[in-house]
mmCIF file of C-alpha atoms in Angstrom:
data_model
loop_
_atom_site.group_PDB
_atom_site.id
_atom_site.type_symbol
_atom_site.label_atom_id
_atom_site.label_comp_id
_atom_site.label_asym_id
_atom_site.label_seq_id
_atom_site.Cartn_x
_atom_site.Cartn_y
_atom_site.Cartn_z
ATOM 1 C CA MET A 64 15.573 -52.602 3.134
ATOM 2 C CA GLU A 65 14.047 -52.304 6.590
ATOM 3 C CA LYS A 66 16.095 -50.394 9.091
ATOM 4 C CA LYS A 67 17.547 -52.535 11.852
ATOM 5 C CA SER A 68 16.551 -51.963 15.464
ATOM 6 C CA LEU A 69 19.100 -50.932 18.051
ATOM 7 C CA GLY A 70 19.454 -54.444 19.405
ATOM 8 C CA GLU A 71 20.133 -55.881 15.949
ATOM 9 C CA MET A 72 22.734 -53.310 14.932
ATOM 10 C CA SER A 73 26.406 -54.194 15.047
ATOM 11 C CA PHE A 74 29.234 -51.821 15.854
ATOM 12 C CA LEU A 75 29.813 -51.195 12.146
ATOM 13 C CA ASP A 76 26.100 -50.496 11.680
ATOM 14 C CA HIS A 77 26.328 -47.843 14.392
ATOM 15 C CA LEU A 78 29.347 -46.303 12.659
ATOM 16 C CA GLU A 79 27.426 -46.254 9.379
ATOM 17 C CA GLU A 80 24.490 -44.493 11.063
ATOM 18 C CA LEU A 81 26.883 -42.008 12.629
ATOM 19 C CA ARG A 82 28.521 -41.375 9.246
ATOM 20 C CA TRP A 83 25.212 -40.546 7.610
ATOM 21 C CA LEU A 84 24.275 -38.412 10.616
ATOM 22 C CA LEU A 85 27.412 -36.302 10.129
ATOM 23 C CA ILE A 86 26.809 -36.107 6.360
ATOM 24 C CA ARG A 87 23.235 -34.857 6.785
ATOM 25 C CA ILE A 88 24.297 -32.317 9.429
ATOM 26 C CA THR A 89 27.140 -31.065 7.215
ATOM 27 C CA LEU A 90 24.814 -30.701 4.212
ATOM 28 C CA ALA A 91 22.250 -28.829 6.328
ATOM 29 C CA VAL A 92 24.873 -26.422 7.671
ATOM 30 C CA CYS A 93 26.192 -25.842 4.135
ATOM 31 C CA ILE A 94 22.696 -25.108 2.785
ATOM 32 C CA VAL A 95 21.897 -22.632 5.558
ATOM 33 C CA SER A 96 25.374 -21.105 5.136
ATOM 34 C CA CYS A 97 24.648 -20.492 1.453
ATOM 35 C CA LEU A 98 21.294 -18.928 2.320
ATOM 36 C CA SER A 99 22.977 -16.623 4.842
ATOM 37 C CA TYR A 100 24.890 -15.089 1.917
ATOM 38 C CA PHE A 101 21.759 -13.129 0.991
ATOM 39 C CA ILE A 102 21.780 -11.329 4.368
ATOM 40 C CA ILE A 103 25.553 -11.183 4.832
ATOM 41 C CA ASP A 104 25.624 -7.371 4.748
ATOM 42 C CA TYR A 105 23.163 -7.238 7.631
ATOM 43 C CA ILE A 106 25.092 -9.919 9.533
ATOM 44 C CA PHE A 107 28.342 -7.950 9.308
ATOM 45 C CA ASP A 108 27.117 -4.358 9.620
ATOM 46 C CA GLU A 109 24.341 -4.760 12.191
ATOM 47 C CA ILE A 110 25.235 -7.904 14.137
ATOM 48 C CA ILE A 111 28.975 -8.611 14.086
ATOM 49 C CA PHE A 112 30.108 -4.993 14.175
ATOM 50 C CA GLY A 113 27.217 -3.772 16.300
ATOM 51 C CA PRO A 114 29.182 -3.959 19.606
ATOM 52 C CA ILE A 115 31.938 -1.656 18.290
ATOM 53 C CA HIS A 116 29.505 1.288 18.215
ATOM 54 C CA PRO A 117 29.026 3.398 21.378
ATOM 55 C CA ASP A 118 25.236 3.426 20.890
ATOM 56 C CA PHE A 119 24.986 -0.377 21.090
ATOM 57 C CA ILE A 120 22.027 -1.396 23.243
ATOM 58 C CA THR A 121 24.148 -3.020 25.978
ATOM 59 C CA TYR A 122 26.227 0.118 26.525
ATOM 60 C CA ARG A 123 23.095 2.267 26.640
ATOM 61 C CA MET A 124 21.500 -0.144 29.121
ATOM 62 C CA PHE A 125 24.475 -0.029 31.504
ATOM 63 C CA CYS A 126 24.600 3.752 31.193
ATOM 64 C CA ASP A 127 20.891 4.028 32.022
ATOM 65 C CA LEU A 128 21.399 1.728 35.034
ATOM 66 C CA THR A 129 24.133 3.968 36.432
ATOM 67 C CA HIS A 130 21.825 6.971 36.184
ATOM 68 C CA TYR A 131 18.931 4.995 37.671
ATOM 69 C CA PHE A 132 20.963 4.050 40.747
ATOM 70 C CA GLY A 133 22.194 7.602 41.156
ATOM 71 C CA THR A 134 25.697 7.122 39.784
ATOM 72 C CA ASP A 135 25.990 10.058 37.396
ATOM 73 C CA ASP A 136 29.730 10.050 36.921
ATOM 74 C CA GLY A 137 29.335 8.328 33.548
ATOM 75 C CA GLY A 138 31.855 5.633 34.339
ATOM 76 C CA MET A 139 29.690 2.961 32.717
ATOM 77 C CA CYS A 140 28.656 5.145 29.779
ATOM 78 C CA VAL A 141 30.509 4.445 26.529
ATOM 79 C CA THR A 142 31.034 7.573 24.441
ATOM 80 C CA GLU A 143 33.668 6.323 22.006
ATOM 81 C CA MET A 144 35.514 3.212 20.873
ATOM 82 C CA PRO A 145 39.204 4.195 20.671
ATOM 83 C CA PHE A 146 40.280 1.501 18.222
ATOM 84 C CA ILE A 147 39.965 0.401 14.621
ATOM 85 C CA ILE A 148 39.584 -3.034 13.058
ATOM 86 C CA GLN A 149 41.767 -3.822 10.078
ATOM 87 C CA SER A 150 42.551 -6.724 7.785
ATOM 88 C CA THR A 151 46.271 -7.379 7.492
ATOM 89 C CA SER A 152 46.331 -10.461 5.250
ATOM 90 C CA LEU A 153 45.630 -10.783 1.535
ATOM 91 C CA GLY A 154 42.753 -13.246 1.861
ATOM 92 C CA GLY A 155 41.701 -12.139 5.321
ATOM 93 C CA GLN A 156 38.325 -10.668 4.416
ATOM 94 C CA PHE A 157 37.377 -13.605 2.188
ATOM 95 C CA SER A 158 38.298 -16.077 4.947
ATOM 96 C CA VAL A 159 36.226 -14.116 7.451
ATOM 97 C CA PHE A 160 33.328 -13.989 4.993
ATOM 98 C CA LEU A 161 33.447 -17.757 4.461
ATOM 99 C CA TRP A 162 33.677 -18.725 8.127
ATOM 100 C CA THR A 163 31.001 -16.213 9.100
ATOM 101 C CA CYS A 164 28.584 -17.885 6.678
ATOM 102 C CA ILE A 165 29.467 -21.294 8.132
ATOM 103 C CA THR A 166 29.003 -20.024 11.693
ATOM 104 C CA ALA A 167 25.630 -18.528 10.763
ATOM 105 C CA GLY A 168 24.707 -21.860 9.161
ATOM 106 C CA PHE A 169 25.584 -23.722 12.357
ATOM 107 C CA ILE A 170 23.657 -21.356 14.640
ATOM 108 C CA LEU A 171 20.548 -21.077 12.459
ATOM 109 C CA GLY A 172 20.590 -24.789 11.647
ATOM 110 C CA PHE A 173 21.036 -25.874 15.266
ATOM 111 C CA PRO A 174 17.427 -27.124 15.685
ATOM 112 C CA TYR A 175 17.903 -29.438 12.704
ATOM 113 C CA ILE A 176 21.200 -30.674 14.171
ATOM 114 C CA LEU A 177 19.333 -31.513 17.377
ATOM 115 C CA TRP A 178 16.672 -33.333 15.368
ATOM 116 C CA GLU A 179 19.333 -35.516 13.732
ATOM 117 C CA ILE A 180 20.970 -36.211 17.102
ATOM 118 C CA TRP A 181 17.583 -37.140 18.549
ATOM 119 C CA LYS A 182 16.934 -39.603 15.722
ATOM 120 C CA PHE A 183 20.335 -41.167 16.383
ATOM 121 C CA ILE A 184 19.820 -41.668 20.127
ATOM 122 C CA SER A 185 16.053 -42.341 20.141
ATOM 123 C CA PRO A 186 16.363 -46.122 19.514
ATOM 124 C CA ALA A 187 18.009 -46.375 22.952
ATOM 125 C CA LEU A 188 15.034 -44.694 24.657
ATOM 126 C CA TYR A 189 11.793 -46.162 25.957
ATOM 127 C CA LYS A 190 8.667 -45.882 23.833
ATOM 128 C CA ASN A 191 7.104 -43.176 26.010
ATOM 129 C CA GLU A 192 10.370 -41.180 25.938
ATOM 130 C CA LYS A 193 10.487 -41.173 22.141
ATOM 131 C CA LYS A 194 7.319 -39.049 22.143
ATOM 132 C CA ASN A 195 9.275 -36.187 23.737
ATOM 133 C CA ALA A 196 11.129 -35.302 20.533
ATOM 134 C CA VAL A 197 9.374 -31.951 20.115
ATOM 135 C CA ILE A 198 9.971 -31.025 23.759
ATOM 136 C CA PHE A 199 13.653 -31.978 23.512
ATOM 137 C CA ILE A 200 14.273 -30.028 20.302
ATOM 138 C CA PHE A 201 12.297 -26.979 21.440
ATOM 139 C CA THR A 202 13.895 -26.823 24.899
ATOM 140 C CA SER A 203 17.432 -27.472 23.670
ATOM 141 C CA SER A 204 17.089 -24.941 20.850
ATOM 142 C CA LEU A 205 15.638 -22.350 23.215
ATOM 143 C CA LEU A 206 18.491 -22.792 25.690
ATOM 144 C CA PHE A 207 21.049 -22.607 22.894
ATOM 145 C CA PHE A 208 19.604 -19.395 21.434
ATOM 146 C CA ILE A 209 19.321 -17.828 24.902
ATOM 147 C CA GLY A 210 22.996 -18.658 25.418
ATOM 148 C CA VAL A 211 23.890 -17.148 22.037
ATOM 149 C CA LEU A 212 22.024 -13.948 22.920
ATOM 150 C CA PHE A 213 23.669 -13.917 26.359
ATOM 151 C CA GLY A 214 27.106 -14.151 24.780
ATOM 152 C CA TYR A 215 26.312 -11.550 22.134
ATOM 153 C CA TYR A 216 24.577 -8.941 24.274
ATOM 154 C CA LEU A 217 26.611 -9.334 27.456
ATOM 155 C CA ILE A 218 29.968 -11.104 27.184
ATOM 156 C CA LEU A 219 30.958 -9.724 23.775
ATOM 157 C CA PRO A 220 30.229 -6.025 24.565
ATOM 158 C CA LEU A 221 31.994 -6.297 27.933
ATOM 159 C CA SER A 222 35.038 -7.772 26.219
ATOM 160 C CA VAL A 223 35.048 -5.260 23.363
ATOM 161 C CA ASN A 224 34.641 -2.316 25.715
ATOM 162 C CA PHE A 225 37.380 -3.511 28.085
ATOM 163 C CA PHE A 226 40.028 -4.527 25.564
ATOM 164 C CA GLY A 227 39.161 -1.710 23.180
ATOM 165 C CA GLY A 228 39.707 0.894 25.863
ATOM 166 C CA PHE A 229 42.643 -0.764 27.602
ATOM 167 C CA ASN A 230 45.906 1.023 26.954
ATOM 168 C CA VAL A 231 49.270 0.717 28.690
ATOM 169 C CA SER A 232 50.548 3.926 27.099
ATOM 170 C CA SER A 233 49.151 6.856 25.137
ATOM 171 C CA VAL A 234 51.833 6.163 22.553
ATOM 172 C CA ILE A 235 50.143 2.894 21.556
ATOM 173 C CA LYS A 236 47.050 2.943 19.355
ATOM 174 C CA ASN A 237 44.703 -0.026 19.321
ATOM 175 C CA GLU A 238 44.391 -1.474 15.833
ATOM 176 C CA PHE A 239 42.835 -4.923 16.102
ATOM 177 C CA ASN A 240 43.117 -7.625 13.493
ATOM 178 C CA LEU A 241 39.851 -8.600 11.805
ATOM 179 C CA ASP A 242 40.470 -12.325 12.341
ATOM 180 C CA ASN A 243 40.957 -11.838 16.087
ATOM 181 C CA TYR A 244 37.785 -9.803 16.425
ATOM 182 C CA ILE A 245 35.677 -12.332 14.487
ATOM 183 C CA SER A 246 37.201 -15.141 16.554
ATOM 184 C CA MET A 247 36.143 -13.369 19.742
ATOM 185 C CA VAL A 248 32.604 -12.962 18.372
ATOM 186 C CA LYS A 249 32.324 -16.651 17.454
ATOM 187 C CA THR A 250 33.822 -17.831 20.738
ATOM 188 C CA SER A 251 31.517 -15.619 22.810
ATOM 189 C CA VAL A 252 28.253 -16.642 21.164
ATOM 190 C CA ILE A 253 28.857 -20.329 20.399
ATOM 191 C CA SER A 254 30.539 -21.193 23.707
ATOM 192 C CA CYS A 255 27.707 -19.555 25.658
ATOM 193 C CA GLY A 256 25.134 -21.322 23.504
ATOM 194 C CA LEU A 257 26.708 -24.689 24.284
ATOM 195 C CA ILE A 258 27.204 -23.873 27.982
ATOM 196 C CA PHE A 259 23.480 -23.134 28.272
ATOM 197 C CA GLU A 260 22.808 -26.728 27.198
ATOM 198 C CA MET A 261 23.929 -27.815 30.682
ATOM 199 C CA PRO A 262 20.403 -28.770 31.928
ATOM 200 C CA ILE A 263 19.853 -30.994 28.871
ATOM 201 C CA ILE A 264 23.235 -32.670 29.316
ATOM 202 C CA ILE A 265 22.549 -33.255 33.013
ATOM 203 C CA TYR A 266 19.162 -34.755 32.126
ATOM 204 C CA PHE A 267 20.698 -37.415 29.889
ATOM 205 C CA LEU A 268 23.619 -38.061 32.236
ATOM 206 C CA THR A 269 21.104 -38.634 35.020
ATOM 207 C CA LYS A 270 19.025 -40.915 32.795
ATOM 208 C CA ILE A 271 21.979 -43.199 32.143
ATOM 209 C CA GLY A 272 23.070 -43.132 35.792
ATOM 210 C CA LEU A 273 26.353 -41.223 35.477
ATOM 211 C CA VAL A 274 25.212 -38.426 37.800
ATOM 212 C CA SER A 275 22.495 -37.949 40.398
ATOM 213 C CA ALA A 276 20.935 -35.097 42.330
ATOM 214 C CA ALA A 277 22.877 -36.150 45.420
ATOM 215 C CA THR A 278 26.151 -36.032 43.487
ATOM 216 C CA LEU A 279 25.406 -32.567 42.106
ATOM 217 C CA ARG A 280 24.580 -31.302 45.587
ATOM 218 C CA GLU A 281 27.690 -32.897 47.058
ATOM 219 C CA TYR A 282 29.976 -31.239 44.522
ATOM 220 C CA ARG A 283 28.140 -27.901 44.470
ATOM 221 C CA ARG A 284 30.992 -26.028 46.191
ATOM 222 C CA TYR A 285 33.502 -27.340 43.663
ATOM 223 C CA SER A 286 31.143 -26.516 40.823
ATOM 224 C CA ILE A 287 30.871 -22.934 42.048
ATOM 225 C CA ILE A 288 34.651 -22.625 41.902
ATOM 226 C CA ILE A 289 34.701 -24.081 38.376
ATOM 227 C CA ILE A 290 31.941 -21.693 37.268
ATOM 228 C CA LEU A 291 33.858 -18.729 38.665
ATOM 229 C CA ILE A 292 36.974 -19.890 36.810
ATOM 230 C CA VAL A 293 34.988 -20.268 33.562
ATOM 231 C CA ALA A 294 33.483 -16.803 34.054
ATOM 232 C CA ALA A 295 36.970 -15.401 34.605
ATOM 233 C CA ILE A 296 38.189 -17.013 31.371
ATOM 234 C CA ILE A 297 35.367 -15.888 29.070
ATOM 235 C CA THR A 298 35.053 -12.343 30.457
ATOM 236 C CA PRO A 299 37.379 -9.358 30.812
ATOM 237 C CA PRO A 300 39.528 -9.399 33.981
ATOM 238 C CA ASP A 301 37.282 -7.244 36.143
ATOM 239 C CA ILE A 302 35.126 -8.346 39.054
ATOM 240 C CA LEU A 303 31.864 -6.802 37.804
ATOM 241 C CA SER A 304 31.936 -8.694 34.503
ATOM 242 C CA GLN A 305 32.756 -11.971 36.238
ATOM 243 C CA VAL A 306 29.884 -11.562 38.703
ATOM 244 C CA ILE A 307 27.414 -10.684 35.923
ATOM 245 C CA VAL A 308 28.363 -13.791 33.960
ATOM 246 C CA SER A 309 28.595 -16.111 36.992
ATOM 247 C CA ILE A 310 24.992 -15.502 38.123
ATOM 248 C CA PRO A 311 23.217 -17.148 35.142
ATOM 249 C CA LEU A 312 25.758 -20.004 35.124
ATOM 250 C CA LEU A 313 25.042 -20.676 38.796
ATOM 251 C CA LEU A 314 21.300 -20.576 38.059
ATOM 252 C CA LEU A 315 21.808 -23.124 35.285
ATOM 253 C CA TYR A 316 23.587 -25.412 37.725
ATOM 254 C CA GLU A 317 20.766 -25.137 40.257
ATOM 255 C CA ILE A 318 18.213 -25.836 37.509
ATOM 256 C CA SER A 319 20.259 -28.902 36.578
ATOM 257 C CA ILE A 320 19.959 -30.148 40.170
ATOM 258 C CA PHE A 321 16.158 -29.815 40.042
ATOM 259 C CA ILE A 322 16.142 -31.713 36.746
ATOM 260 C CA ALA A 323 18.260 -34.476 38.274
ATOM 261 C CA VAL A 324 15.847 -34.670 41.237
ATOM 262 C CA PHE A 325 12.912 -34.995 38.845
ATOM 263 C CA VAL A 326 14.611 -37.742 36.841
ATOM 264 C CA ASN A 327 15.664 -39.659 39.970
ATOM 265 C CA LYS A 328 12.117 -39.560 41.372
ATOM 266 C CA LYS A 329 10.656 -40.647 38.056
ATOM 267 C CA GLU A 330 13.094 -43.547 37.776
ATOM 268 C CA LYS A 331 12.365 -44.581 41.376
ATOM 269 C CA ASN A 332 8.584 -44.469 40.920
ATOM 270 C CA GLY A 333 8.747 -46.015 37.450
#
């Protein structure tokens, strides 16, 4: 049976397409999750638990920067992690294992998820816009993976170092629950990956007329406040961490303005 065009599809047809979209995405994530089982030791030992080691690359980089700028007091150099991670529930490690595989499946399968989303929305696009599938998938995937790396190599180590070393009394020893640590890892990497999709989201919102370059410029001051609040939420409560995280978010917003300008000019000339 020939597939109906967008104009011929009813509301129920759209729901049916959406249902199959979700089924295909779920199956893809499950397949990649199963494949991640074969590298699960590397995922846990080298990736997930990498930031709990003092020789993690981010800590060494900040330490080298302090020496480079002549600050030799070692305040930014991590020499130890005064905490342990433990599992306090019977099925805790199995649950963490399962959800880690699923998270890996989502991250590694993200380009395919974008491909399915593109196929779903492409009937609403013009013929010349449908040719941009490769550009859309490549750009969106690149931004997502950059965001994931940003969360993993910057936000996560800053959080681990701050909360791991924070102590209200020498009597208290930090013994963190495994579930909480894994949750912080997932939140840091996935939230940053999705936040870095801002330029793509602005592009489509501009295409459908919900936002414009003028609107983004008009609300820039409010957006800066929102970005600072977001940076304060996803980072430890110290000014340096918030500034480090705010800079790329502000750059993303400015890039989104340029994208909106480009789309508005193209729509005007087209």
